């Protein structure tokens, strides 16, 4: 693997790149309730959430999107252009809020992807000459973790199956690819505007709001989709997530993944004309005021930049 060139996520681009593993690589690890370090990793939790993680936890807790995001997440920037992400909220000492000190994880069956993979790290990387992201893995070895000393060996593929990550990866893969494409695209992709960032957050994490958005009359007037698609999006959360990936490709990269109504652009121009005109008039007024101020200062002196200076004899 050492001769292959990859686009690597920024936070992994360090002088010491972790040893890359494949699905067939063998690791030695076992975590169980009787181990001396049980729950230590959860007492210093730094868990980034992907869309399917949010959906599973939201369902588990019986919360709507707004409740879950408010009570159990904190925002952060996924990359330098401000693309938004979220992490699991912790207590003041950094412990996961879902940790029971005696029994461990209270949402174990619906725990996030990062928790399922530990101590394996999932790396979504892309060869320099390829447009397709590849999954690679690394082994995280922390001093407090005694699971590496247990007498059990298995392949990464066997560990992934045991931990139930395949379903999570299937739903999150396209989202990871969006992030990787944004990072590796550099200036050529461009910095998303504030509206694009808000749409990205909504489609990635606030499913209730995103559902209302795509089922709105305005959305239907803009995009040319069959009623069957709207019916599925109204009922099926997983379908909504995957539709969100299509929508984000259109928003972030101008890929025409969702067909628009034939007259959508013309209507959009007509609807925005009053806004554009108001902005143009405001800009003209601002420039005129600056020119007037500059002329007054040049004529009367810098200290006389108020209307009172005009009363001089």
GROMACS .gro file of C-alpha atoms in nm:
model
  313
    1UNK     CA    1   0.000   0.000   0.000
    2UNK     CA    2   0.295   0.237   0.052
    3UNK     CA    3   0.325   0.329  -0.319
    4UNK     CA    4  -0.041   0.427  -0.358
    5UNK     CA    5  -0.147   0.791  -0.337
    6UNK     CA    6  -0.464   0.884  -0.150
    7UNK     CA    7  -0.665   1.195  -0.072
    8UNK     CA    8  -0.676   1.169   0.307
    9UNK     CA    9  -0.912   1.360   0.538
   10UNK     CA   10  -0.739   1.663   0.688
   11UNK     CA   11  -0.744   1.545   1.049
   12UNK     CA   12  -0.552   1.229   0.947
   13UNK     CA   13  -0.292   1.408   0.737
   14UNK     CA   14  -0.007   1.402   0.989
   15UNK     CA   15   0.357   1.305   0.980
   16UNK     CA   16   0.266   0.963   1.119
   17UNK     CA   17  -0.004   0.792   0.914
   18UNK     CA   18  -0.162   0.493   1.092
   19UNK     CA   19  -0.091   0.153   0.945
   20UNK     CA   20  -0.365   0.077   0.694
   21UNK     CA   21  -0.561  -0.246   0.736
   22UNK     CA   22  -0.790  -0.429   0.497
   23UNK     CA   23  -1.100  -0.635   0.572
   24UNK     CA   24  -0.880  -0.945   0.573
   25UNK     CA   25  -0.627  -0.807   0.824
   26UNK     CA   26  -0.618  -0.983   1.164
   27UNK     CA   27  -0.651  -0.795   1.490
   28UNK     CA   28  -0.631  -0.910   1.852
   29UNK     CA   29  -0.906  -0.760   2.066
   30UNK     CA   30  -1.194  -0.837   2.300
   31UNK     CA   31  -1.405  -0.610   2.522
   32UNK     CA   32  -1.634  -0.748   2.796
   33UNK     CA   33  -1.788  -0.648   3.127
   34UNK     CA   34  -1.522  -0.826   3.334
   35UNK     CA   35  -1.225  -0.646   3.180
   36UNK     CA   36  -1.042  -0.400   3.409
   37UNK     CA   37  -1.085  -0.103   3.173
   38UNK     CA   38  -1.461  -0.157   3.120
   39UNK     CA   39  -1.626   0.178   3.030
   40UNK     CA   40  -1.298   0.376   3.038
   41UNK     CA   41  -1.332   0.470   2.669
   42UNK     CA   42  -1.686   0.600   2.734
   43UNK     CA   43  -1.564   0.827   3.014
   44UNK     CA   44  -1.370   1.034   2.760
   45UNK     CA   45  -1.613   1.031   2.469
   46UNK     CA   46  -1.553   1.223   2.148
   47UNK     CA   47  -1.817   1.079   1.915
   48UNK     CA   48  -1.890   1.234   1.576
   49UNK     CA   49  -2.235   1.138   1.451
   50UNK     CA   50  -2.337   1.046   1.097
   51UNK     CA   51  -2.699   1.062   0.972
   52UNK     CA   52  -2.791   0.699   1.042
   53UNK     CA   53  -2.646   0.727   1.394
   54UNK     CA   54  -2.884   1.016   1.461
   55UNK     CA   55  -3.184   0.829   1.324
   56UNK     CA   56  -3.121   0.517   1.534
   57UNK     CA   57  -3.067   0.712   1.855
   58UNK     CA   58  -3.364   0.938   1.791
   59UNK     CA   59  -3.588   0.634   1.746
   60UNK     CA   60  -3.440   0.461   2.051
   61UNK     CA   61  -3.513   0.762   2.272
   62UNK     CA   62  -3.857   0.831   2.124
   63UNK     CA   63  -3.759   1.189   2.043
   64UNK     CA   64  -3.822   1.410   1.745
   65UNK     CA   65  -3.527   1.569   1.567
   66UNK     CA   66  -3.539   1.900   1.751
   67UNK     CA   67  -3.547   1.731   2.091
   68UNK     CA   68  -3.260   1.497   2.013
   69UNK     CA   69  -3.037   1.764   1.862
   70UNK     CA   70  -3.099   1.999   2.155
   71UNK     CA   71  -3.055   1.744   2.436
   72UNK     CA   72  -2.786   1.512   2.304
   73UNK     CA   73  -2.561   1.688   2.053
   74UNK     CA   74  -2.318   1.977   2.018
   75UNK     CA   75  -2.225   2.138   1.684
   76UNK     CA   76  -1.878   2.163   1.535
   77UNK     CA   77  -1.720   2.224   1.193
   78UNK     CA   78  -1.641   1.917   0.988
   79UNK     CA   79  -1.390   2.107   0.775
   80UNK     CA   80  -1.243   2.452   0.720
   81UNK     CA   81  -1.522   2.589   0.499
   82UNK     CA   82  -1.770   2.557   0.783
   83UNK     CA   83  -1.953   2.240   0.676
   84UNK     CA   84  -2.149   2.159   0.993
   85UNK     CA   85  -2.130   1.838   1.194
   86UNK     CA   86  -2.244   1.724   1.537
   87UNK     CA   87  -2.094   1.528   1.824
   88UNK     CA   88  -2.260   1.346   2.112
   89UNK     CA   89  -2.303   1.567   2.415
   90UNK     CA   90  -2.109   1.461   2.727
   91UNK     CA   91  -2.121   1.555   3.093
   92UNK     CA   92  -1.881   1.812   3.243
   93UNK     CA   93  -1.613   1.545   3.288
   94UNK     CA   94  -1.641   1.428   2.926
   95UNK     CA   95  -1.834   1.106   2.991
   96UNK     CA   96  -2.102   0.988   2.750
   97UNK     CA   97  -2.452   1.067   2.875
   98UNK     CA   98  -2.562   0.715   2.783
   99UNK     CA   99  -2.307   0.551   3.015
  100UNK     CA  100  -2.423   0.347   3.312
  101UNK     CA  101  -2.109   0.302   3.529
  102UNK     CA  102  -2.215  -0.048   3.632
  103UNK     CA  103  -2.373  -0.191   3.318
  104UNK     CA  104  -2.212   0.009   3.040
  105UNK     CA  105  -2.391   0.156   2.739
  106UNK     CA  106  -2.765   0.208   2.789
  107UNK     CA  107  -2.828   0.238   2.412
  108UNK     CA  108  -2.594  -0.045   2.312
  109UNK     CA  109  -2.819  -0.192   2.041
  110UNK     CA  110  -2.837   0.152   1.874
  111UNK     CA  111  -2.490   0.285   1.959
  112UNK     CA  112  -2.321   0.509   1.696
  113UNK     CA  113  -2.086   0.391   1.425
  114UNK     CA  114  -1.770   0.518   1.600
  115UNK     CA  115  -1.858   0.318   1.912
  116UNK     CA  116  -1.924   0.003   1.710
  117UNK     CA  117  -1.594   0.023   1.526
  118UNK     CA  118  -1.370   0.091   1.827
  119UNK     CA  119  -1.079   0.009   1.839
  120UNK     CA  120  -1.088  -0.009   1.460
  121UNK     CA  121  -1.083   0.324   1.278
  122UNK     CA  122  -1.274   0.359   0.952
  123UNK     CA  123  -1.090   0.563   0.688
  124UNK     CA  124  -1.274   0.677   0.375
  125UNK     CA  125  -0.994   0.756   0.129
  126UNK     CA  126  -0.960   0.810  -0.244
  127UNK     CA  127  -0.673   0.742  -0.482
  128UNK     CA  128  -0.544   1.054  -0.655
  129UNK     CA  129  -0.642   0.917  -0.996
  130UNK     CA  130  -0.986   0.790  -0.889
  131UNK     CA  131  -1.325   0.947  -0.818
  132UNK     CA  132  -1.435   0.654  -0.601
  133UNK     CA  133  -1.378   0.649  -0.225
  134UNK     CA  134  -1.237   0.330  -0.074
  135UNK     CA  135  -1.281   0.198   0.278
  136UNK     CA  136  -0.962   0.129   0.467
  137UNK     CA  137  -0.911   0.066   0.837
  138UNK     CA  138  -0.660   0.134   1.112
  139UNK     CA  139  -0.615   0.001   1.464
  140UNK     CA  140  -0.648   0.246   1.754
  141UNK     CA  141  -0.430   0.142   2.049
  142UNK     CA  142  -0.478   0.353   2.362
  143UNK     CA  143  -0.286   0.302   2.684
  144UNK     CA  144  -0.595   0.255   2.901
  145UNK     CA  145  -0.747  -0.016   2.677
  146UNK     CA  146  -0.672  -0.372   2.791
  147UNK     CA  147  -0.882  -0.532   2.518
  148UNK     CA  148  -0.571  -0.567   2.300
  149UNK     CA  149  -0.422  -0.803   2.561
  150UNK     CA  150  -0.713  -1.048   2.541
  151UNK     CA  151  -0.648  -1.387   2.381
  152UNK     CA  152  -0.875  -1.355   2.078
  153UNK     CA  153  -0.790  -1.297   1.714
  154UNK     CA  154  -1.027  -1.220   1.428
  155UNK     CA  155  -1.024  -1.039   1.096
  156UNK     CA  156  -1.150  -0.684   1.051
  157UNK     CA  157  -1.435  -0.825   0.839
  158UNK     CA  158  -1.536  -1.061   1.120
  159UNK     CA  159  -1.519  -0.779   1.374
  160UNK     CA  160  -1.733  -0.552   1.154
  161UNK     CA  161  -1.997  -0.822   1.122
  162UNK     CA  162  -1.990  -0.895   1.496
  163UNK     CA  163  -2.036  -0.527   1.581
  164UNK     CA  164  -2.314  -0.470   1.328
  165UNK     CA  165  -2.143  -0.187   1.141
  166UNK     CA  166  -2.236  -0.305   0.792
  167UNK     CA  167  -2.590  -0.166   0.811
  168UNK     CA  168  -2.458   0.165   0.942
  169UNK     CA  169  -2.194   0.187   0.669
  170UNK     CA  170  -2.450   0.112   0.398
  171UNK     CA  171  -2.659   0.412   0.503
  172UNK     CA  172  -2.374   0.649   0.587
  173UNK     CA  173  -2.134   0.572   0.298
  174UNK     CA  174  -2.271   0.834   0.059
  175UNK     CA  175  -2.256   1.095   0.334
  176UNK     CA  176  -1.890   1.016   0.402
  177UNK     CA  177  -1.826   1.046   0.028
  178UNK     CA  178  -1.986   1.392   0.025
  179UNK     CA  179  -1.752   1.507   0.301
  180UNK     CA  180  -1.448   1.354   0.131
  181UNK     CA  181  -1.540   1.513  -0.203
  182UNK     CA  182  -1.577   1.853  -0.038
  183UNK     CA  183  -1.241   1.821   0.139
  184UNK     CA  184  -1.045   1.688  -0.157
  185UNK     CA  185  -1.205   1.925  -0.409
  186UNK     CA  186  -1.021   2.226  -0.268
  187UNK     CA  187  -1.085   2.574  -0.413
  188UNK     CA  188  -1.231   2.419  -0.729
  189UNK     CA  189  -1.542   2.318  -0.536
  190UNK     CA  190  -1.580   2.660  -0.380
  191UNK     CA  191  -1.693   2.765  -0.035
  192UNK     CA  192  -2.063   2.690   0.028
  193UNK     CA  193  -2.283   2.988   0.104
  194UNK     CA  194  -2.471   3.009   0.434
  195UNK     CA  195  -2.795   2.876   0.283
  196UNK     CA  196  -2.614   2.569   0.143
  197UNK     CA  197  -2.462   2.498   0.486
  198UNK     CA  198  -2.804   2.523   0.651
  199UNK     CA  199  -2.954   2.286   0.394
  200UNK     CA  200  -2.666   2.043   0.451
  201UNK     CA  201  -2.727   2.040   0.826
  202UNK     CA  202  -3.102   1.994   0.782
  203UNK     CA  203  -3.069   1.706   0.534
  204UNK     CA  204  -2.798   1.537   0.744
  205UNK     CA  205  -2.946   1.562   1.093
  206UNK     CA  206  -3.282   1.739   1.124
  207UNK     CA  207  -3.502   1.484   0.951
  208UNK     CA  208  -3.834   1.626   1.069
  209UNK     CA  209  -3.753   1.966   0.924
  210UNK     CA  210  -3.613   1.814   0.604
  211UNK     CA  211  -3.929   1.609   0.555
  212UNK     CA  212  -4.146   1.923   0.585
  213UNK     CA  213  -3.914   2.095   0.338
  214UNK     CA  214  -3.932   1.830   0.065
  215UNK     CA  215  -4.309   1.785   0.107
  216UNK     CA  216  -4.377   2.159   0.084
  217UNK     CA  217  -4.567   2.307  -0.211
  218UNK     CA  218  -4.269   2.524  -0.300
  219UNK     CA  219  -4.039   2.222  -0.326
  220UNK     CA  220  -4.290   2.039  -0.546
  221UNK     CA  221  -4.321   2.343  -0.775
  222UNK     CA  222  -3.943   2.343  -0.814
  223UNK     CA  223  -3.858   1.973  -0.856
  224UNK     CA  224  -4.009   1.722  -1.096
  225UNK     CA  225  -4.065   1.406  -0.890
  226UNK     CA  226  -4.345   1.147  -0.909
  227UNK     CA  227  -4.606   1.141  -0.634
  228UNK     CA  228  -4.488   0.791  -0.542
  229UNK     CA  229  -4.152   0.937  -0.439
  230UNK     CA  230  -4.318   1.197  -0.218
  231UNK     CA  231  -4.537   0.929  -0.060
  232UNK     CA  232  -4.226   0.723   0.024
  233UNK     CA  233  -4.042   1.025   0.166
  234UNK     CA  234  -4.343   1.101   0.386
  235UNK     CA  235  -4.335   0.755   0.546
  236UNK     CA  236  -3.986   0.609   0.519
  237UNK     CA  237  -3.701   0.763   0.722
  238UNK     CA  238  -3.429   0.562   0.547
  239UNK     CA  239  -3.556   0.673   0.206
  240UNK     CA  240  -3.557   1.032   0.331
  241UNK     CA  241  -3.192   1.006   0.438
  242UNK     CA  242  -3.083   0.869   0.101
  243UNK     CA  243  -3.284   1.133  -0.081
  244UNK     CA  244  -3.101   1.389   0.132
  245UNK     CA  245  -2.769   1.267  -0.011
  246UNK     CA  246  -2.900   1.329  -0.364
  247UNK     CA  247  -3.020   1.672  -0.264
  248UNK     CA  248  -2.686   1.764  -0.105
  249UNK     CA  249  -2.498   1.669  -0.422
  250UNK     CA  250  -2.715   1.917  -0.607
  251UNK     CA  251  -2.674   2.189  -0.343
  252UNK     CA  252  -2.297   2.152  -0.284
  253UNK     CA  253  -2.167   2.043  -0.624
  254UNK     CA  254  -2.442   2.148  -0.870
  255UNK     CA  255  -2.492   1.786  -0.977
  256UNK     CA  256  -2.838   1.754  -1.132
  257UNK     CA  257  -2.942   1.456  -0.921
  258UNK     CA  258  -3.303   1.577  -0.885
  259UNK     CA  259  -3.486   1.692  -1.201
  260UNK     CA  260  -3.636   2.038  -1.189
  261UNK     CA  261  -3.967   2.152  -1.329
  262UNK     CA  262  -3.930   2.306  -1.677
  263UNK     CA  263  -4.031   2.655  -1.567
  264UNK     CA  264  -3.863   2.639  -1.225
  265UNK     CA  265  -3.574   2.870  -1.313
  266UNK     CA  266  -3.794   3.132  -1.477
  267UNK     CA  267  -4.028   3.135  -1.177
  268UNK     CA  268  -3.733   3.156  -0.940
  269UNK     CA  269  -3.600   3.459  -1.128
  270UNK     CA  270  -3.938   3.631  -1.117
  271UNK     CA  271  -3.981   3.558  -0.745
  272UNK     CA  272  -3.634   3.687  -0.662
  273UNK     CA  273  -3.648   4.001  -0.877
  274UNK     CA  274  -3.793   4.225  -0.600
  275UNK     CA  275  -3.524   4.100  -0.358
  276UNK     CA  276  -3.244   4.155  -0.609
  277UNK     CA  277  -3.380   4.500  -0.694
  278UNK     CA  278  -3.401   4.599  -0.327
  279UNK     CA  279  -3.045   4.483  -0.268
  280UNK     CA  280  -2.923   4.674  -0.574
  281UNK     CA  281  -3.097   4.992  -0.461
  282UNK     CA  282  -2.953   4.956  -0.110
  283UNK     CA  283  -2.604   4.910  -0.255
  284UNK     CA  284  -2.643   5.218  -0.477
  285UNK     CA  285  -2.761   5.423  -0.177
  286UNK     CA  286  -2.463   5.302   0.028
  287UNK     CA  287  -2.214   5.394  -0.245
  288UNK     CA  288  -2.375   5.736  -0.297
  289UNK     CA  289  -2.350   5.805   0.077
  290UNK     CA  290  -1.980   5.706   0.076
  291UNK     CA  291  -1.910   5.929  -0.226
  292UNK     CA  292  -2.092   6.222  -0.063
  293UNK     CA  293  -1.894   6.176   0.257
  294UNK     CA  294  -1.565   6.158   0.066
  295UNK     CA  295  -1.645   6.475  -0.131
  296UNK     CA  296  -1.742   6.662   0.189
  297UNK     CA  297  -1.416   6.561   0.360
  298UNK     CA  298  -1.210   6.662   0.057
  299UNK     CA  299  -1.384   7.002   0.036
  300UNK     CA  300  -1.415   7.095   0.406
  301UNK     CA  301  -1.144   6.892   0.569
  302UNK     CA  302  -1.141   6.557   0.743
  303UNK     CA  303  -1.256   6.701   1.075
  304UNK     CA  304  -1.573   6.836   0.912
  305UNK     CA  305  -1.765   6.524   0.820
  306UNK     CA  306  -2.097   6.616   0.977
  307UNK     CA  307  -2.382   6.828   0.846
  308UNK     CA  308  -2.288   7.108   1.089
  309UNK     CA  309  -1.976   7.185   0.886
  310UNK     CA  310  -2.198   7.297   0.602
  311UNK     CA  311  -2.302   7.603   0.812
  312UNK     CA  312  -1.959   7.768   0.792
  313UNK     CA  313  -1.940   8.127   0.659
   0.00000   0.00000   0.00000
